[in-house]
PDB file of C-alpha atoms and ligand atoms in Angstrom:
ATOM      1  CA  MET A   1      91.133 -26.499 -47.355  1.00  0.00           C
ATOM      2  CA  ALA A   2      90.626 -23.674 -49.825  1.00  0.00           C
ATOM      3  CA  VAL A   3      88.169 -21.136 -51.000  1.00  0.00           C
ATOM      4  CA  TRP A   4      87.120 -20.959 -54.635  1.00  0.00           C
ATOM      5  CA  ASN A   5      85.325 -17.912 -55.835  1.00  0.00           C
ATOM      6  CA  LEU A   6      83.531 -17.617 -59.140  1.00  0.00           C
ATOM      7  CA  GLY A   7      83.695 -13.826 -58.950  1.00  0.00           C
ATOM      8  CA  SER A   8      83.460 -10.479 -60.583  1.00  0.00           C
ATOM      9  CA  ILE A   9      86.409  -8.147 -60.928  1.00  0.00           C
ATOM     10  CA  ASN A  10      85.707  -4.392 -61.351  1.00  0.00           C
ATOM     11  CA  ALA A  11      87.484  -1.059 -61.467  1.00  0.00           C
ATOM     12  CA  ASP A  12      85.651   1.003 -58.924  1.00  0.00           C
ATOM     13  CA  LEU A  13      85.366   4.695 -59.761  1.00  0.00           C
ATOM     14  CA  VAL A  14      84.200   6.168 -56.436  1.00  0.00           C
ATOM     15  CA  TYR A  15      82.778   9.746 -56.470  1.00  0.00           C
ATOM     16  CA  THR A  16      82.505  11.534 -53.128  1.00  0.00           C
ATOM     17  CA  VAL A  17      79.270  13.584 -53.424  1.00  0.00           C
ATOM     18  CA  PRO A  18      77.502  16.031 -51.100  1.00  0.00           C
ATOM     19  CA  HIS A  19      74.268  13.769 -51.361  1.00  0.00           C
ATOM     20  CA  LEU A  20      73.116  10.860 -53.624  1.00  0.00           C
ATOM     21  CA  PRO A  21      71.853  12.411 -56.772  1.00  0.00           C
ATOM     22  CA  ALA A  22      68.045  12.464 -57.456  1.00  0.00           C
ATOM     23  CA  PRO A  23      66.587  11.461 -60.813  1.00  0.00           C
ATOM     24  CA  GLY A  24      67.437  14.154 -63.350  1.00  0.00           C
ATOM     25  CA  GLU A  25      69.941  15.901 -61.162  1.00  0.00           C
ATOM     26  CA  THR A  26      73.432  16.929 -62.208  1.00  0.00           C
ATOM     27  CA  LEU A  27      75.857  16.915 -59.413  1.00  0.00           C
ATOM     28  CA  ALA A  28      79.522  17.828 -58.976  1.00  0.00           C
ATOM     29  CA  ALA A  29      81.560  15.316 -57.104  1.00  0.00           C
ATOM     30  CA  GLN A  30      84.073  16.593 -54.450  1.00  0.00           C
ATOM     31  CA  GLU A  31      86.562  13.756 -55.093  1.00  0.00           C
ATOM     32  CA  LEU A  32      87.121  10.900 -57.409  1.00  0.00           C
ATOM     33  CA  ASN A  33      89.131   7.714 -56.314  1.00  0.00           C
ATOM     34  CA  ARG A  34      89.833   4.470 -58.215  1.00  0.00           C
ATOM     35  CA  TYR A  35      90.006   1.047 -56.413  1.00  0.00           C
ATOM     36  CA  LEU A  36      89.961  -2.573 -57.112  1.00  0.00           C
ATOM     37  CA  GLY A  37      86.380  -3.819 -56.662  1.00  0.00           C
ATOM     38  CA  GLY A  38      83.643  -6.061 -57.829  1.00  0.00           C
ATOM     39  CA  LYS A  39      81.773  -8.104 -55.221  1.00  0.00           C
ATOM     40  CA  GLY A  40      83.858 -11.160 -56.166  1.00  0.00           C
ATOM     41  CA  ALA A  41      87.234  -9.566 -55.986  1.00  0.00           C
ATOM     42  CA  ASN A  42      86.226  -7.963 -52.586  1.00  0.00           C
ATOM     43  CA  MET A  43      85.250 -11.348 -51.243  1.00  0.00           C
ATOM     44  CA  SER A  44      88.357 -12.996 -52.458  1.00  0.00           C
ATOM     45  CA  VAL A  45      90.620 -10.302 -50.878  1.00  0.00           C
ATOM     46  CA  ALA A  46      88.570 -10.530 -47.641  1.00  0.00           C
ATOM     47  CA  ALA A  47      88.958 -14.373 -47.481  1.00  0.00           C
ATOM     48  CA  ALA A  48      92.753 -14.093 -48.272  1.00  0.00           C
ATOM     49  CA  ARG A  49      93.221 -11.401 -45.613  1.00  0.00           C
ATOM     50  CA  ALA A  50      91.244 -13.560 -43.123  1.00  0.00           C
ATOM     51  CA  GLY A  51      93.865 -16.251 -43.579  1.00  0.00           C
ATOM     52  CA  SER A  52      92.557 -18.635 -46.339  1.00  0.00           C
ATOM     53  CA  HIS A  53      94.058 -19.920 -49.525  1.00  0.00           C
ATOM     54  CA  VAL A  54      91.858 -18.348 -52.178  1.00  0.00           C
ATOM     55  CA  HIS A  55      91.438 -19.254 -55.784  1.00  0.00           C
ATOM     56  CA  HIS A  56      89.717 -16.565 -58.001  1.00  0.00           C
ATOM     57  CA  VAL A  57      87.880 -17.865 -61.141  1.00  0.00           C
ATOM     58  CA  GLY A  58      86.897 -14.952 -63.276  1.00  0.00           C
ATOM     59  CA  ALA A  59      87.871 -12.745 -66.228  1.00  0.00           C
ATOM     60  CA  VAL A  60      89.098  -9.269 -67.133  1.00  0.00           C
ATOM     61  CA  GLY A  61      89.514  -7.616 -70.526  1.00  0.00           C
ATOM     62  CA  ALA A  62      92.886  -6.655 -72.195  1.00  0.00           C
ATOM     63  CA  ASP A  63      92.731  -3.404 -69.926  1.00  0.00           C
ATOM     64  CA  GLY A  64      92.551  -5.551 -66.788  1.00  0.00           C
ATOM     65  CA  ALA A  65      96.098  -6.738 -66.087  1.00  0.00           C
ATOM     66  CA  TRP A  66      96.436  -4.193 -63.195  1.00  0.00           C
ATOM     67  CA  ALA A  67      93.558  -5.799 -61.507  1.00  0.00           C
ATOM     68  CA  VAL A  68      94.954  -9.366 -61.724  1.00  0.00           C
ATOM     69  CA  GLU A  69      98.334  -8.100 -60.437  1.00  0.00           C
ATOM     70  CA  ARG A  70      96.705  -6.458 -57.533  1.00  0.00           C
ATOM     71  CA  LEU A  71      94.817  -9.554 -56.529  1.00  0.00           C
ATOM     72  CA  LEU A  72      98.017 -11.535 -56.728  1.00  0.00           C
ATOM     73  CA  GLU A  73      99.708  -8.872 -54.670  1.00  0.00           C
ATOM     74  CA  TYR A  74      96.974  -9.273 -52.001  1.00  0.00           C
ATOM     75  CA  GLY A  75      97.543 -12.995 -51.728  1.00  0.00           C
ATOM     76  CA  VAL A  76      94.832 -14.377 -54.135  1.00  0.00           C
ATOM     77  CA  ASP A  77      95.594 -17.127 -56.562  1.00  0.00           C
ATOM     78  CA  THR A  78      95.015 -15.614 -60.039  1.00  0.00           C
ATOM     79  CA  ARG A  79      95.902 -18.514 -62.208  1.00  0.00           C
ATOM     80  CA  TYR A  80      92.176 -19.107 -63.032  1.00  0.00           C
ATOM     81  CA  ILE A  81      91.462 -15.529 -64.170  1.00  0.00           C
ATOM     82  CA  GLY A  82      91.129 -15.496 -67.998  1.00  0.00           C
ATOM     83  CA  TYR A  83      91.373 -12.590 -70.458  1.00  0.00           C
ATOM     84  CA  SER A  84      88.085 -11.765 -72.472  1.00  0.00           C
ATOM     85  CA  SER A  85      87.616  -9.708 -75.577  1.00  0.00           C
ATOM     86  CA  ASP A  86      85.044  -7.674 -73.521  1.00  0.00           C
ATOM     87  CA  PRO A  87      86.540  -4.895 -71.365  1.00  0.00           C
ATOM     88  CA  THR A  88      87.071  -5.282 -67.677  1.00  0.00           C
ATOM     89  CA  GLY A  89      83.977  -4.655 -65.573  1.00  0.00           C
ATOM     90  CA  HIS A  90      83.596  -1.354 -63.880  1.00  0.00           C
ATOM     91  CA  ALA A  91      81.466   0.276 -61.287  1.00  0.00           C
ATOM     92  CA  ILE A  92      80.422   3.958 -60.814  1.00  0.00           C
ATOM     93  CA  ILE A  93      79.913   4.414 -57.197  1.00  0.00           C
ATOM     94  CA  ALA A  94      78.589   7.607 -55.490  1.00  0.00           C
ATOM     95  CA  VAL A  95      79.173   7.811 -51.691  1.00  0.00           C
ATOM     96  CA  GLU A  96      77.642  10.644 -49.535  1.00  0.00           C
ATOM     97  CA  ALA A  97      78.747  11.783 -46.063  1.00  0.00           C
ATOM     98  CA  GLY A  98      77.549   9.037 -43.554  1.00  0.00           C
ATOM     99  CA  GLY A  99      78.539   6.304 -45.951  1.00  0.00           C
ATOM    100  CA  GLU A 100      75.404   5.549 -47.943  1.00  0.00           C
ATOM    101  CA  ASN A 101      76.077   4.760 -51.563  1.00  0.00           C
ATOM    102  CA  LEU A 102      74.606   4.198 -54.973  1.00  0.00           C
ATOM    103  CA  ILE A 103      76.283   1.795 -57.498  1.00  0.00           C
ATOM    104  CA  ILE A 104      75.961   1.276 -61.253  1.00  0.00           C
ATOM    105  CA  ILE A 105      77.845  -1.637 -62.593  1.00  0.00           C
ATOM    106  CA  TYR A 106      78.927  -2.351 -66.151  1.00  0.00           C
ATOM    107  CA  PRO A 107      79.508  -6.144 -66.177  1.00  0.00           C
ATOM    108  CA  GLY A 108      81.884  -6.388 -69.163  1.00  0.00           C
ATOM    109  CA  ALA A 109      84.121  -9.384 -68.946  1.00  0.00           C
ATOM    110  CA  ASN A 110      82.424 -10.686 -65.776  1.00  0.00           C
ATOM    111  CA  ARG A 111      79.412 -11.773 -67.838  1.00  0.00           C
ATOM    112  CA  SER A 112      81.596 -13.561 -70.527  1.00  0.00           C
ATOM    113  CA  LEU A 113      83.304 -16.232 -68.612  1.00  0.00           C
ATOM    114  CA  ASP A 114      84.205 -19.348 -70.472  1.00  0.00           C
ATOM    115  CA  ALA A 115      82.408 -22.410 -68.910  1.00  0.00           C
ATOM    116  CA  HIS A 116      85.165 -24.830 -69.992  1.00  0.00           C
ATOM    117  CA  GLU A 117      87.740 -22.740 -68.193  1.00  0.00           C
ATOM    118  CA  ILE A 118      85.495 -22.741 -65.179  1.00  0.00           C
ATOM    119  CA  TRP A 119      85.249 -26.592 -65.284  1.00  0.00           C
ATOM    120  CA  GLN A 120      88.955 -26.832 -65.738  1.00  0.00           C
ATOM    121  CA  ALA A 121      89.672 -24.645 -62.705  1.00  0.00           C
ATOM    122  CA  LEU A 122      87.201 -26.495 -60.440  1.00  0.00           C
ATOM    123  CA  GLY A 123      88.848 -29.807 -61.585  1.00  0.00           C
ATOM    124  CA  ASN A 124      91.446 -28.852 -59.004  1.00  0.00           C
ATOM    125  CA  ALA A 125      89.058 -28.276 -56.114  1.00  0.00           C
ATOM    126  CA  GLN A 126      88.558 -30.882 -53.390  1.00  0.00           C
ATOM    127  CA  ALA A 127      85.533 -32.149 -51.545  1.00  0.00           C
ATOM    128  CA  GLY A 128      85.132 -30.043 -48.558  1.00  0.00           C
ATOM    129  CA  ASP A 129      86.555 -26.866 -50.231  1.00  0.00           C
ATOM    130  CA  THR A 130      84.402 -23.875 -50.185  1.00  0.00           C
ATOM    131  CA  LEU A 131      82.796 -22.393 -53.333  1.00  0.00           C
ATOM    132  CA  ILE A 132      81.420 -18.855 -53.391  1.00  0.00           C
ATOM    133  CA  ILE A 133      79.239 -17.392 -56.107  1.00  0.00           C
ATOM    134  CA  GLN A 134      77.558 -13.914 -56.361  1.00  0.00           C
ATOM    135  CA  ASN A 135      75.289 -12.572 -58.924  1.00  0.00           C
ATOM    136  CA  GLU A 136      77.834 -10.572 -60.976  1.00  0.00           C
ATOM    137  CA  THR A 137      79.062 -13.345 -63.398  1.00  0.00           C
ATOM    138  CA  ASN A 138      77.533 -15.742 -65.917  1.00  0.00           C
ATOM    139  CA  ALA A 139      77.596 -19.454 -65.375  1.00  0.00           C
ATOM    140  CA  GLN A 140      76.265 -19.474 -61.786  1.00  0.00           C
ATOM    141  CA  VAL A 141      73.918 -22.418 -61.864  1.00  0.00           C
ATOM    142  CA  GLU A 142      76.379 -24.728 -63.758  1.00  0.00           C
ATOM    143  CA  THR A 143      79.164 -23.793 -61.393  1.00  0.00           C
ATOM    144  CA  ALA A 144      76.905 -24.377 -58.249  1.00  0.00           C
ATOM    145  CA  ARG A 145      75.842 -27.778 -59.591  1.00  0.00           C
ATOM    146  CA  LEU A 146      79.431 -28.804 -60.246  1.00  0.00           C
ATOM    147  CA  GLY A 147      80.635 -27.569 -56.908  1.00  0.00           C
ATOM    148  CA  SER A 148      77.838 -29.625 -55.253  1.00  0.00           C
ATOM    149  CA  GLU A 149      78.805 -32.646 -57.326  1.00  0.00           C
ATOM    150  CA  ILE A 150      82.418 -32.346 -56.163  1.00  0.00           C
ATOM    151  CA  GLY A 151      81.262 -32.197 -52.526  1.00  0.00           C
ATOM    152  CA  MET A 152      82.238 -28.473 -51.989  1.00  0.00           C
ATOM    153  CA  ARG A 153      80.573 -26.278 -49.393  1.00  0.00           C
ATOM    154  CA  VAL A 154      78.379 -24.230 -51.882  1.00  0.00           C
ATOM    155  CA  CYS A 155      77.664 -20.628 -50.817  1.00  0.00           C
ATOM    156  CA  TYR A 156      75.765 -17.803 -52.560  1.00  0.00           C
ATOM    157  CA  ALA A 157      75.894 -14.214 -51.756  1.00  0.00           C
ATOM    158  CA  ALA A 158      72.560 -12.911 -53.231  1.00  0.00           C
ATOM    159  CA  ALA A 159      73.956  -9.567 -54.458  1.00  0.00           C
ATOM    160  CA  PRO A 160      72.943  -7.754 -56.570  1.00  0.00           C
ATOM    161  CA  PHE A 161      69.691  -9.382 -55.724  1.00  0.00           C
ATOM    162  CA  ASP A 162      67.518 -11.179 -58.246  1.00  0.00           C
ATOM    163  CA  ALA A 163      65.017 -13.613 -56.884  1.00  0.00           C
ATOM    164  CA  GLU A 164      65.114 -15.762 -60.059  1.00  0.00           C
ATOM    165  CA  ALA A 165      69.015 -16.008 -59.802  1.00  0.00           C
ATOM    166  CA  VAL A 166      68.621 -17.179 -56.160  1.00  0.00           C
ATOM    167  CA  LYS A 167      65.905 -19.651 -57.040  1.00  0.00           C
ATOM    168  CA  SER A 168      67.984 -21.205 -59.730  1.00  0.00           C
ATOM    169  CA  VAL A 169      70.946 -22.007 -57.496  1.00  0.00           C
ATOM    170  CA  LEU A 170      68.985 -22.896 -54.289  1.00  0.00           C
ATOM    171  CA  PRO A 171      69.037 -26.669 -54.858  1.00  0.00           C
ATOM    172  CA  PHE A 172      72.812 -26.740 -54.747  1.00  0.00           C
ATOM    173  CA  LEU A 173      73.521 -24.489 -51.812  1.00  0.00           C
ATOM    174  CA  ASP A 174      74.743 -25.159 -48.319  1.00  0.00           C
ATOM    175  CA  LEU A 175      74.947 -21.528 -47.224  1.00  0.00           C
ATOM    176  CA  LEU A 176      72.995 -18.521 -48.422  1.00  0.00           C
ATOM    177  CA  ILE A 177      74.017 -14.910 -47.412  1.00  0.00           C
ATOM    178  CA  LEU A 178      71.464 -11.995 -48.139  1.00  0.00           C
ATOM    179  CA  ASN A 179      70.384  -8.798 -46.420  1.00  0.00           C
ATOM    180  CA  GLU A 180      66.987  -8.050 -44.693  1.00  0.00           C
ATOM    181  CA  VAL A 181      65.283  -6.415 -47.801  1.00  0.00           C
ATOM    182  CA  GLU A 182      66.575  -9.261 -49.966  1.00  0.00           C
ATOM    183  CA  ALA A 183      65.290 -11.925 -47.498  1.00  0.00           C
ATOM    184  CA  ARG A 184      61.892 -10.243 -47.610  1.00  0.00           C
ATOM    185  CA  GLN A 185      61.899 -10.171 -51.525  1.00  0.00           C
ATOM    186  CA  LEU A 186      63.016 -13.818 -51.619  1.00  0.00           C
ATOM    187  CA  GLN A 187      60.169 -14.751 -49.183  1.00  0.00           C
ATOM    188  CA  GLU A 188      57.675 -13.078 -51.551  1.00  0.00           C
ATOM    189  CA  ALA A 189      59.113 -14.953 -54.566  1.00  0.00           C
ATOM    190  CA  THR A 190      59.418 -18.334 -52.941  1.00  0.00           C
ATOM    191  CA  GLY A 191      56.877 -18.215 -50.032  1.00  0.00           C
ATOM    192  CA  SER A 192      59.616 -19.418 -47.617  1.00  0.00           C
ATOM    193  CA  ALA A 193      61.094 -17.393 -44.724  1.00  0.00           C
ATOM    194  CA  PRO A 194      64.839 -17.693 -44.225  1.00  0.00           C
ATOM    195  CA  ALA A 195      64.269 -20.534 -41.562  1.00  0.00           C
ATOM    196  CA  ASP A 196      62.288 -22.500 -44.047  1.00  0.00           C
ATOM    197  CA  LEU A 197      64.567 -22.383 -47.100  1.00  0.00           C
ATOM    198  CA  PRO A 198      65.994 -25.765 -48.336  1.00  0.00           C
ATOM    199  CA  VAL A 199      69.622 -24.653 -47.422  1.00  0.00           C
ATOM    200  CA  SER A 200      71.363 -25.752 -44.232  1.00  0.00           C
ATOM    201  CA  ASP A 201      72.516 -22.389 -43.197  1.00  0.00           C
ATOM    202  CA  VAL A 202      71.132 -18.966 -44.016  1.00  0.00           C
ATOM    203  CA  ILE A 203      72.729 -15.709 -42.822  1.00  0.00           C
ATOM    204  CA  VAL A 204      70.656 -12.477 -43.036  1.00  0.00           C
ATOM    205  CA  THR A 205      72.788  -9.304 -42.626  1.00  0.00           C
ATOM    206  CA  LEU A 206      70.968  -6.527 -40.716  1.00  0.00           C
ATOM    207  CA  GLY A 207      73.217  -3.539 -41.450  1.00  0.00           C
ATOM    208  CA  SER A 208      73.854  -1.558 -38.373  1.00  0.00           C
ATOM    209  CA  LYS A 209      71.984  -4.151 -36.264  1.00  0.00           C
ATOM    210  CA  GLY A 210      74.329  -6.981 -37.092  1.00  0.00           C
ATOM    211  CA  ALA A 211      73.470 -10.359 -38.586  1.00  0.00           C
ATOM    212  CA  GLU A 212      71.145 -13.350 -37.958  1.00  0.00           C
ATOM    213  CA  HIS A 213      71.956 -16.943 -38.542  1.00  0.00           C
ATOM    214  CA  PHE A 214      69.372 -19.547 -39.319  1.00  0.00           C
ATOM    215  CA  ASP A 215      70.421 -23.162 -38.781  1.00  0.00           C
ATOM    216  CA  THR A 216      67.560 -24.829 -40.717  1.00  0.00           C
ATOM    217  CA  LYS A 217      68.648 -28.289 -39.688  1.00  0.00           C
ATOM    218  CA  THR A 218      68.132 -27.621 -36.041  1.00  0.00           C
ATOM    219  CA  GLY A 219      65.615 -24.931 -36.361  1.00  0.00           C
ATOM    220  CA  GLU A 220      67.777 -22.604 -34.180  1.00  0.00           C
ATOM    221  CA  ASN A 221      68.547 -18.983 -34.987  1.00  0.00           C
ATOM    222  CA  ARG A 222      70.865 -16.470 -33.375  1.00  0.00           C
ATOM    223  CA  VAL A 223      71.354 -12.705 -33.723  1.00  0.00           C
ATOM    224  CA  TYR A 224      74.833 -11.392 -33.743  1.00  0.00           C
ATOM    225  CA  PRO A 225      74.961  -7.620 -32.871  1.00  0.00           C
ATOM    226  CA  ALA A 226      77.004  -5.180 -34.809  1.00  0.00           C
ATOM    227  CA  VAL A 227      79.970  -3.444 -33.370  1.00  0.00           C
ATOM    228  CA  PRO A 228      79.056   0.259 -33.067  1.00  0.00           C
ATOM    229  CA  VAL A 229      81.343   2.465 -35.273  1.00  0.00           C
ATOM    230  CA  THR A 230      81.091   5.748 -37.150  1.00  0.00           C
ATOM    231  CA  ALA A 231      80.536   4.846 -40.804  1.00  0.00           C
ATOM    232  CA  VAL A 232      82.125   6.889 -43.657  1.00  0.00           C
ATOM    233  CA  ASP A 233      81.563   4.345 -46.604  1.00  0.00           C
ATOM    234  CA  SER A 234      79.458   1.233 -46.514  1.00  0.00           C
ATOM    235  CA  THR A 235      80.727   0.103 -49.913  1.00  0.00           C
ATOM    236  CA  GLY A 236      82.199  -3.424 -49.831  1.00  0.00           C
ATOM    237  CA  ALA A 237      81.255  -4.015 -46.138  1.00  0.00           C
ATOM    238  CA  GLY A 238      78.826  -6.862 -46.999  1.00  0.00           C
ATOM    239  CA  ASP A 239      81.441  -8.374 -49.195  1.00  0.00           C
ATOM    240  CA  THR A 240      84.081  -8.128 -46.433  1.00  0.00           C
ATOM    241  CA  PHE A 241      81.560  -9.825 -44.036  1.00  0.00           C
ATOM    242  CA  THR A 242      80.949 -12.688 -46.611  1.00  0.00           C
ATOM    243  CA  GLY A 243      84.661 -13.365 -47.237  1.00  0.00           C
ATOM    244  CA  TYR A 244      85.399 -13.538 -43.476  1.00  0.00           C
ATOM    245  CA  VAL A 245      82.432 -15.782 -42.683  1.00  0.00           C
ATOM    246  CA  LEU A 246      83.601 -18.220 -45.616  1.00  0.00           C
ATOM    247  CA  SER A 247      87.168 -18.037 -44.548  1.00  0.00           C
ATOM    248  CA  GLY A 248      86.271 -18.840 -40.938  1.00  0.00           C
ATOM    249  CA  LEU A 249      84.140 -21.786 -41.909  1.00  0.00           C
ATOM    250  CA  ASP A 250      86.922 -23.018 -44.428  1.00  0.00           C
ATOM    251  CA  ARG A 251      89.537 -22.869 -41.707  1.00  0.00           C
ATOM    252  CA  GLY A 252      87.318 -25.017 -39.403  1.00  0.00           C
ATOM    253  CA  LEU A 253      85.918 -22.304 -37.014  1.00  0.00           C
ATOM    254  CA  PRO A 254      82.382 -22.887 -35.755  1.00  0.00           C
ATOM    255  CA  MET A 255      79.709 -20.779 -37.320  1.00  0.00           C
ATOM    256  CA  ALA A 256      79.431 -18.467 -34.184  1.00  0.00           C
ATOM    257  CA  GLN A 257      83.165 -17.618 -34.225  1.00  0.00           C
ATOM    258  CA  ALA A 258      83.209 -17.077 -38.106  1.00  0.00           C
ATOM    259  CA  ILE A 259      80.142 -14.712 -37.903  1.00  0.00           C
ATOM    260  CA  THR A 260      81.633 -12.896 -34.854  1.00  0.00           C
ATOM    261  CA  MET A 261      84.842 -12.243 -36.817  1.00  0.00           C
ATOM    262  CA  ALA A 262      83.089 -11.212 -39.938  1.00  0.00           C
ATOM    263  CA  THR A 263      80.840  -8.767 -38.029  1.00  0.00           C
ATOM    264  CA  ARG A 264      84.040  -6.957 -36.697  1.00  0.00           C
ATOM    265  CA  ALA A 265      85.745  -7.073 -40.228  1.00  0.00           C
ATOM    266  CA  GLY A 266      82.519  -5.578 -41.610  1.00  0.00           C
ATOM    267  CA  ALA A 267      82.495  -2.878 -38.898  1.00  0.00           C
ATOM    268  CA  ILE A 268      86.103  -1.856 -39.584  1.00  0.00           C
ATOM    269  CA  MET A 269      85.384  -1.734 -43.279  1.00  0.00           C
ATOM    270  CA  VAL A 270      82.588   0.860 -43.030  1.00  0.00           C
ATOM    271  CA  THR A 271      85.159   3.293 -41.350  1.00  0.00           C
ATOM    272  CA  ARG A 272      87.387   3.217 -44.329  1.00  0.00           C
ATOM    273  CA  HIS A 273      87.032   4.793 -47.844  1.00  0.00           C
ATOM    274  CA  GLY A 274      87.486   2.384 -50.691  1.00  0.00           C
ATOM    275  CA  THR A 275      86.779  -1.213 -51.514  1.00  0.00           C
ATOM    276  CA  ALA A 276      89.098  -4.342 -51.996  1.00  0.00           C
ATOM    277  CA  ASP A 277      92.351  -2.261 -51.366  1.00  0.00           C
ATOM    278  CA  VAL A 278      91.274  -1.240 -47.797  1.00  0.00           C
ATOM    279  CA  ILE A 279      89.722  -4.548 -46.441  1.00  0.00           C
ATOM    280  CA  PRO A 280      91.020  -5.201 -42.920  1.00  0.00           C
ATOM    281  CA  ASP A 281      93.321  -8.032 -42.306  1.00  0.00           C
ATOM    282  CA  LEU A 282      93.091 -10.581 -39.541  1.00  0.00           C
ATOM    283  CA  LYS A 283      95.552  -8.509 -37.363  1.00  0.00           C
ATOM    284  CA  ASP A 284      93.061  -5.539 -37.539  1.00  0.00           C
ATOM    285  CA  VAL A 285      90.191  -7.745 -36.713  1.00  0.00           C
ATOM    286  CA  LEU A 286      91.950  -9.514 -33.665  1.00  0.00           C
ATOM    287  CA  GLU A 287      93.035  -6.085 -32.419  1.00  0.00           C
ATOM    288  CA  MET A 288      89.418  -4.839 -32.487  1.00  0.00           C
ATOM    289  CA  SER A 289      88.443  -8.026 -30.570  1.00  0.00           C
ATOM    290  CA  GLN A 290      90.946  -7.252 -27.812  1.00  0.00           C
ATOM    291  CA  GLY A 291      90.129  -3.534 -27.791  1.00  0.00           C
TER     292      GLY A 291
HETATM  293  O1  RIB B   1      79.742  -4.520 -53.040  1.00  0.00           O
HETATM  294  C1  RIB B   1      80.487  -3.435 -53.592  1.00  0.00           C
HETATM  295  C2  RIB B   1      80.888  -3.714 -54.950  1.00  0.00           C
HETATM  296  O2  RIB B   1      79.755  -3.786 -55.874  1.00  0.00           O
HETATM  297  C3  RIB B   1      81.879  -2.763 -55.561  1.00  0.00           C
HETATM  298  O3  RIB B   1      83.182  -3.050 -55.426  1.00  0.00           O
HETATM  299  C4  RIB B   1      81.452  -2.660 -57.094  1.00  0.00           C
HETATM  300  O4  RIB B   1      82.378  -2.995 -57.970  1.00  0.00           O
HETATM  301  C5  RIB B   1      80.169  -3.557 -57.094  1.00  0.00           C
HETATM  302  O5  RIB B   1      80.400  -4.865 -57.674  1.00  0.00           O
END
């Protein structure tokens, strides 16, 4: 099977700061690093490093050839990434000691995807393939609907969170992944707790506490504890978790095993500085399991 990702691609400009800036504050960064990022690109790289065949559907601007080349180098199929007249998306990310961050995104080409090119790309997908969508591109609802019609496992990572965006794709979803705060916000917007949502599987990530899976078909839920580590940068850890869960499911692992692997991959990720470029591969995750 394969993972298809309607996903953002960003240049991440990561500023190491003594503390996250307060409103109105001017702050000198201690360091600046540039990485490949975007929640979509991060998930594609994570799923590819976890062992899946990944097709990324997205766009960059004329300034984005480096990002496409890097995705290709990381094992992602880039044939369905188009070139837009808008510039490549970018993110300004401040990271303080201890790993907490603050992110501003400029969507650029990520929000000008051509619907026809998406339909053409998904024309090559098969029933049973996995489709992942996040909230950093346009055409989310139409793509989720098409994926559902094809018979794909349709997944949504509700980040950056917007309750209306989640509500619009809900009818087409098989799997929803969101964090604790987002789950509460979604409950306020829909009146439904995670266990009552009309989606077969819901995973709520709990940060340093791990993740909780709700199987809404059986009514069962299970908490997967986090692996204790010393965090230096939480950026991209959620995307890494999502990519690993999807890859696990796509490769036929049971949900419990997919989430356990994803929890370990996310734990390794918070010990590293950077985004897509530093996502752990399966070997790192398996070594952690043995250690
Ligand atoms: O989740 C982290 C990502 O959010 C970064 O890579 C940044 O580009 C933004 O999309």
